[in-house]
Amino acid sequence: MRDKPVIYHIPVCPFSQRVEILLDLKGLRSAVEFQVVDITKPREAWLLEKTRGTTALPVLEDEQGRILKESLVLMSYIEERFPATPVARQDPYERAVERLFITREGPFGNAGYGMVMNRDRAKTEEKRKALLDQYAWLDDMLRFHNPEGTFLFDRFGWAETVYTPLLMRFWFLDHYEGFALPDDPAFARVAKWKAACLSHPAAQQVRFDQIVKLYYDYAVGAGNGALPAGRTVSSFTFTPDWRDRPMPPTDKYDRIATDAELGLV
Ligand SMILES: N[C@@H](CCC(=O)N[C@@H](CS)C(=O)NCC(=O)O)C(=O)O
């Protein structure tokens, strides 16, 4: 039997970063062992057996070999299993508001990923509007529940743990789409929240350059470790290390950069 739970994960995956941030906030980073899985290779048979065929990560295996999936489920498991430093709100109403706030994490993620993966210029404005609609909803919620504050409540908590990894992945929109939140009072509250989330000490597991380089393939329409046309190495490869590669070109609508241009060979 293992002496602690194991999480199988892809290091740059936003969903596993949620669990890393939660552990960090609880001061329990070493309570879980993280085992890296290479997204550019087919999943190993032993892992597929554990997951009963699904490939999405993160996956948690407890000391008895029992398997749990889905980042929000993993977060709740960690929170309940290690209750000493709660991150979720303790008051039932506040906990409910927190839950309401995170109901949009899926649509928010889809809007950002939909925008970065789009290569049809005719759809750029529609994608941008879809993402801004999500930001507008978050702005309204933050303004209503904590008008003068920074976070949804008085500190970086459960809601921020859920959204911050997505806000960080959306650095790919800064680079590939030239996207920035409009400098408009309508987005001022969410902009303040976003800045505080991105700079929080518990959420520094990934860097801007790392996201931009690793997610190049998403920017040309190939997700989850798939190879874009004409390429032989995924931008998610572990070698060469992302630190040794150049910043990718931004002309994603016109062409797909070569392996050499991306520093992959
Ligand atoms: N809803 C899942 C999403 C997990 C997910 O999409 N993980 C991605 C990595 S960021 C993945 O494993 N993709 C590869 C695959 O699905 O085979 C969660 O919250 O855990």
Short mmCIF file of C-alpha atoms and ligand atoms in Angstrom, two decimals:
data_model
loop_
_atom_site.label_atom_id
_atom_site.label_comp_id
_atom_site.label_asym_id
_atom_site.label_seq_id
_atom_site.Cartn_x
_atom_site.Cartn_y
_atom_site.Cartn_z
CA MET A 1 0.00 0.00 0.00
CA ARG A 2 1.21 3.55 -0.75
CA ASP A 3 1.85 5.98 2.06
CA LYS A 4 0.12 8.91 0.33
CA PRO A 5 -2.24 9.57 -2.60
CA VAL A 6 -0.74 9.87 -6.09
CA ILE A 7 -1.96 12.26 -8.76
CA TYR A 8 -1.15 11.37 -12.36
CA HIS A 9 -0.92 14.63 -14.21
CA ILE A 10 0.37 16.69 -17.11
CA PRO A 11 2.52 19.42 -15.49
CA VAL A 12 1.12 22.26 -17.58
CA CYS A 13 -2.52 21.14 -17.27
CA PRO A 14 -4.75 23.80 -15.70
CA PHE A 15 -6.90 21.16 -14.02
CA SER A 16 -4.02 19.64 -12.09
CA GLN A 17 -2.74 23.11 -11.22
CA ARG A 18 -6.02 23.60 -9.33
CA VAL A 19 -5.06 20.79 -6.98
CA GLU A 20 -1.49 22.08 -6.66
CA ILE A 21 -2.74 25.53 -5.67
CA LEU A 22 -5.18 24.05 -3.16
CA LEU A 23 -2.43 21.97 -1.56
CA ASP A 24 -0.18 25.02 -1.45
CA LEU A 25 -2.88 27.12 0.25
CA LYS A 26 -3.31 24.36 2.83
CA GLY A 27 0.45 24.07 3.37
CA LEU A 28 0.25 20.43 2.29
CA ARG A 29 2.24 20.26 -0.95
CA SER A 30 3.95 17.04 0.13
CA ALA A 31 0.74 15.27 1.22
CA VAL A 32 0.28 14.09 -2.37
CA GLU A 33 2.81 12.62 -4.80
CA PHE A 34 2.60 13.92 -8.37
CA GLN A 35 3.53 11.58 -11.22
CA VAL A 36 4.07 13.13 -14.61
CA VAL A 37 2.37 11.71 -17.72
CA ASP A 38 3.56 12.68 -21.22
CA ILE A 39 0.52 13.93 -23.16
CA THR A 40 2.34 13.54 -26.50
CA LYS A 41 2.47 9.73 -26.17
CA PRO A 42 -0.40 7.23 -26.03
CA ARG A 43 -1.47 6.49 -22.46
CA GLU A 44 0.22 3.43 -20.92
CA ALA A 45 -1.95 0.32 -20.53
CA TRP A 46 -1.55 0.27 -16.71
CA LEU A 47 -2.91 3.80 -16.46
CA LEU A 48 -5.83 3.07 -18.80
CA GLU A 49 -6.66 0.08 -16.68
CA LYS A 50 -6.79 2.25 -13.57
CA THR A 51 -8.97 4.89 -15.28
CA ARG A 52 -11.20 2.28 -16.96
CA GLY A 53 -10.31 3.64 -20.38
CA THR A 54 -10.55 7.41 -20.00
CA THR A 55 -7.50 9.48 -20.92
CA ALA A 56 -8.20 12.86 -19.28
CA LEU A 57 -5.94 13.87 -16.39
CA PRO A 58 -5.55 14.59 -13.50
CA VAL A 59 -6.42 11.25 -11.91
CA LEU A 60 -5.93 10.55 -8.20
CA GLU A 61 -5.14 7.14 -6.76
CA ASP A 62 -5.52 6.83 -3.00
CA GLU A 63 -3.46 4.62 -0.70
CA GLN A 64 -5.79 1.69 -1.31
CA GLY A 65 -5.60 1.99 -5.10
CA ARG A 66 -9.01 3.61 -5.48
CA ILE A 67 -9.33 6.04 -8.38
CA LEU A 68 -10.90 9.50 -8.54
CA LYS A 69 -11.17 11.79 -11.58
CA GLU A 70 -12.22 15.39 -12.37
CA SER A 71 -10.30 18.27 -10.86
CA LEU A 72 -13.26 19.72 -8.92
CA VAL A 73 -13.91 16.30 -7.38
CA LEU A 74 -10.21 15.99 -6.50
CA MET A 75 -10.27 19.43 -4.90
CA SER A 76 -13.25 18.52 -2.70
CA TYR A 77 -11.60 15.23 -1.75
CA ILE A 78 -8.39 17.01 -0.65
CA GLU A 79 -10.36 19.68 1.21
CA GLU A 80 -12.41 17.09 3.12
CA ARG A 81 -9.61 14.67 3.72
CA PHE A 82 -7.27 17.39 5.07
CA PRO A 83 -9.74 19.70 6.83
CA ALA A 84 -7.27 21.45 9.17
CA THR A 85 -6.78 24.55 6.98
CA PRO A 86 -10.03 24.99 5.07
CA VAL A 87 -9.87 26.90 1.79
CA ALA A 88 -13.59 26.73 0.95
CA ARG A 89 -15.93 29.11 2.79
CA GLN A 90 -17.35 27.65 6.00
CA ASP A 91 -20.57 29.66 6.12
CA PRO A 92 -23.26 27.78 4.10
CA TYR A 93 -24.46 30.89 2.23
CA GLU A 94 -20.92 31.94 1.31
CA ARG A 95 -20.09 28.38 0.27
CA ALA A 96 -23.15 28.44 -1.97
CA VAL A 97 -22.07 31.73 -3.56
CA GLU A 98 -18.64 30.22 -4.17
CA ARG A 99 -20.30 27.23 -5.84
CA LEU A 100 -22.48 29.51 -7.95
CA PHE A 101 -19.41 31.48 -9.01
CA ILE A 102 -17.64 28.36 -10.23
CA THR A 103 -20.61 27.09 -12.26
CA ARG A 104 -19.13 29.09 -15.14
CA GLU A 105 -15.67 27.53 -15.07
CA GLY A 106 -16.56 25.19 -17.96
CA PRO A 107 -18.06 27.84 -20.28
CA PHE A 108 -15.23 30.23 -19.32
CA GLY A 109 -12.59 27.64 -20.22
CA ASN A 110 -14.37 26.73 -23.44
CA ALA A 111 -14.59 30.37 -24.50
CA GLY A 112 -10.84 30.91 -24.06
CA TYR A 113 -9.81 27.63 -25.67
CA GLY A 114 -12.36 28.19 -28.47
CA MET A 115 -10.77 31.55 -29.16
CA VAL A 116 -7.16 30.37 -29.21
CA MET A 117 -7.96 27.34 -31.40
CA ASN A 118 -9.91 29.33 -33.99
CA ARG A 119 -8.11 29.89 -37.31
CA ASP A 120 -10.98 31.46 -39.20
CA ARG A 121 -10.58 35.24 -39.23
CA ALA A 122 -14.30 35.63 -39.94
CA LYS A 123 -14.99 34.15 -36.50
CA THR A 124 -12.46 36.16 -34.49
CA GLU A 125 -14.93 38.80 -33.31
CA GLU A 126 -17.56 36.22 -32.38
CA LYS A 127 -15.00 34.32 -30.27
CA ARG A 128 -13.81 37.50 -28.60
CA LYS A 129 -17.37 38.46 -27.74
CA ALA A 130 -18.06 35.00 -26.29
CA LEU A 131 -15.09 35.36 -23.94
CA LEU A 132 -16.00 38.94 -22.97
CA ASP A 133 -19.52 37.75 -22.10
CA GLN A 134 -17.95 35.32 -19.61
CA TYR A 135 -15.75 38.05 -18.13
CA ALA A 136 -18.81 40.33 -17.85
CA TRP A 137 -20.64 37.67 -15.80
CA LEU A 138 -17.65 37.28 -13.47
CA ASP A 139 -17.39 41.06 -13.15
CA ASP A 140 -21.04 41.32 -12.15
CA MET A 141 -20.72 38.56 -9.54
CA LEU A 142 -17.57 40.07 -8.00
CA ARG A 143 -19.07 43.56 -7.98
CA PHE A 144 -22.24 42.30 -6.29
CA HIS A 145 -20.66 40.06 -3.66
CA ASN A 146 -17.53 42.07 -2.84
CA PRO A 147 -17.73 45.49 -4.49
CA GLU A 148 -14.76 47.11 -2.74
CA GLY A 149 -12.61 44.02 -2.32
CA THR A 150 -10.22 42.09 -4.56
CA PHE A 151 -11.26 38.44 -4.39
CA LEU A 152 -14.77 36.95 -4.25
CA PHE A 153 -14.45 37.04 -0.45
CA ASP A 154 -11.70 38.38 1.81
CA ARG A 155 -8.84 36.25 0.47
CA PHE A 156 -7.69 34.09 -2.45
CA GLY A 157 -9.94 31.06 -1.86
CA TRP A 158 -11.82 28.24 -3.54
CA ALA A 159 -13.20 30.27 -6.43
CA GLU A 160 -9.78 31.72 -7.24
CA THR A 161 -8.20 28.26 -7.05
CA VAL A 162 -10.65 27.07 -9.70
CA TYR A 163 -10.27 30.00 -12.10
CA THR A 164 -6.62 31.06 -11.79
CA PRO A 165 -5.17 28.16 -13.82
CA LEU A 166 -7.54 29.08 -16.67
CA LEU A 167 -6.65 32.78 -16.39
CA MET A 168 -3.01 31.69 -16.71
CA ARG A 169 -3.68 29.49 -19.76
CA PHE A 170 -5.35 32.53 -21.34
CA TRP A 171 -1.90 34.10 -21.55
CA PHE A 172 -1.99 32.29 -24.91
CA LEU A 173 -4.67 34.79 -25.95
CA ASP A 174 -2.41 37.74 -25.09
CA HIS A 175 0.27 36.34 -27.39
CA TYR A 176 -1.65 34.73 -30.25
CA GLU A 177 -4.78 36.88 -30.38
CA GLY A 178 -3.52 40.20 -29.00
CA PHE A 179 -6.36 39.91 -26.49
CA ALA A 180 -6.58 42.15 -23.44
CA LEU A 181 -9.54 42.95 -21.23
CA PRO A 182 -10.98 46.27 -22.47
CA ASP A 183 -9.87 49.26 -20.41
CA ASP A 184 -13.49 49.97 -19.54
CA PRO A 185 -15.24 50.42 -16.18
CA ALA A 186 -17.51 47.51 -17.15
CA PHE A 187 -14.54 45.14 -16.71
CA ALA A 188 -12.67 46.99 -13.94
CA ARG A 189 -13.74 44.70 -11.12
CA VAL A 190 -12.85 41.48 -12.94
CA ALA A 191 -9.57 43.03 -14.14
CA LYS A 192 -8.60 43.76 -10.52
CA TRP A 193 -9.49 40.19 -9.52
CA LYS A 194 -7.61 38.72 -12.47
CA ALA A 195 -4.41 40.67 -11.69
CA ALA A 196 -4.51 39.58 -8.04
CA CYS A 197 -5.15 35.95 -9.00
CA LEU A 198 -2.24 35.87 -11.47
CA SER A 199 0.23 37.25 -8.95
CA HIS A 200 -0.82 35.22 -5.91
CA PRO A 201 2.14 33.37 -4.33
CA ALA A 202 0.25 30.05 -4.14
CA ALA A 203 -0.39 30.07 -7.90
CA GLN A 204 3.09 30.36 -9.38
CA GLN A 205 3.44 26.81 -10.77
CA VAL A 206 3.61 27.96 -14.42
CA ARG A 207 5.14 30.89 -16.31
CA PHE A 208 3.90 33.12 -19.14
CA ASP A 209 6.57 31.95 -21.63
CA GLN A 210 5.95 28.32 -20.72
CA ILE A 211 2.25 28.56 -21.53
CA VAL A 212 2.80 30.48 -24.76
CA LYS A 213 5.43 28.00 -26.02
CA LEU A 214 3.71 24.78 -24.94
CA TYR A 215 0.30 25.80 -26.24
CA TYR A 216 1.52 26.78 -29.73
CA ASP A 217 -0.23 23.74 -31.20
CA TYR A 218 -3.56 24.82 -29.70
CA ALA A 219 -3.11 28.19 -31.41
CA VAL A 220 -3.01 26.42 -34.78
CA GLY A 221 -6.02 24.27 -33.94
CA ALA A 222 -4.44 21.06 -32.55
CA GLY A 223 -5.44 20.27 -28.96
CA ASN A 224 -4.41 17.71 -26.31
CA GLY A 225 -1.01 16.76 -27.72
CA ALA A 226 -2.23 16.23 -31.32
CA LEU A 227 0.24 17.13 -34.08
CA PRO A 228 -0.53 20.01 -36.46
CA ALA A 229 -0.02 19.38 -40.22
CA GLY A 230 3.62 19.23 -41.30
CA ARG A 231 5.03 18.80 -37.82
CA THR A 232 6.75 15.82 -36.20
CA VAL A 233 7.16 17.04 -32.59
CA SER A 234 4.39 18.35 -30.34
CA SER A 235 4.81 21.75 -28.71
CA PHE A 236 4.01 19.89 -25.44
CA THR A 237 7.15 17.78 -25.69
CA PHE A 238 9.37 17.66 -22.57
CA THR A 239 12.56 17.86 -24.69
CA PRO A 240 13.84 20.31 -25.72
CA ASP A 241 12.81 22.10 -22.54
CA TRP A 242 10.52 25.11 -23.14
CA ARG A 243 13.15 27.41 -21.58
CA ASP A 244 15.52 26.61 -24.45
CA ARG A 245 13.00 27.37 -27.19
CA PRO A 246 12.25 30.75 -28.85
CA MET A 247 8.93 32.53 -28.42
CA PRO A 248 6.65 31.19 -31.19
CA PRO A 249 5.49 33.42 -34.04
CA THR A 250 2.03 34.97 -33.69
CA ASP A 251 0.80 34.60 -37.30
CA LYS A 252 -1.37 31.57 -36.45
CA TYR A 253 -4.05 32.43 -39.03
CA ASP A 254 -1.65 32.31 -41.97
CA ARG A 255 0.56 29.28 -41.47
CA ILE A 256 1.86 26.62 -39.10
CA ALA A 257 5.44 27.11 -37.88
CA THR A 258 7.92 24.28 -38.46
CA ASP A 259 9.50 22.06 -35.79
CA ALA A 260 12.80 23.93 -36.32
CA GLU A 261 11.26 27.38 -36.03
CA LEU A 262 9.69 26.40 -32.71
CA GLY A 263 13.00 25.02 -31.44
CA LEU A 264 11.56 21.51 -31.18
CA VAL A 265 14.36 19.75 -33.10
N1 LIG B 1 -12.93 18.15 -16.65
C1 LIG B 1 -11.62 17.58 -16.46
C2 LIG B 1 -10.75 18.02 -17.62
C3 LIG B 1 -9.41 17.32 -17.67
C4 LIG B 1 -8.66 17.55 -18.98
O1 LIG B 1 -9.24 17.94 -20.00
N2 LIG B 1 -7.35 17.29 -18.96
C5 LIG B 1 -6.54 17.41 -20.16
C6 LIG B 1 -5.19 18.02 -19.87
S1 LIG B 1 -5.27 19.71 -19.48
C7 LIG B 1 -6.23 16.05 -20.70
O2 LIG B 1 -5.95 15.16 -19.94
N3 LIG B 1 -6.27 15.92 -22.01
C8 LIG B 1 -5.89 14.73 -22.67
C9 LIG B 1 -7.00 13.75 -22.84
O3 LIG B 1 -8.16 14.08 -22.51
O4 LIG B 1 -6.72 12.66 -23.33
C10 LIG B 1 -11.07 18.03 -15.11
O5 LIG B 1 -11.52 19.07 -14.60
O6 LIG B 1 -10.24 17.32 -14.53
#
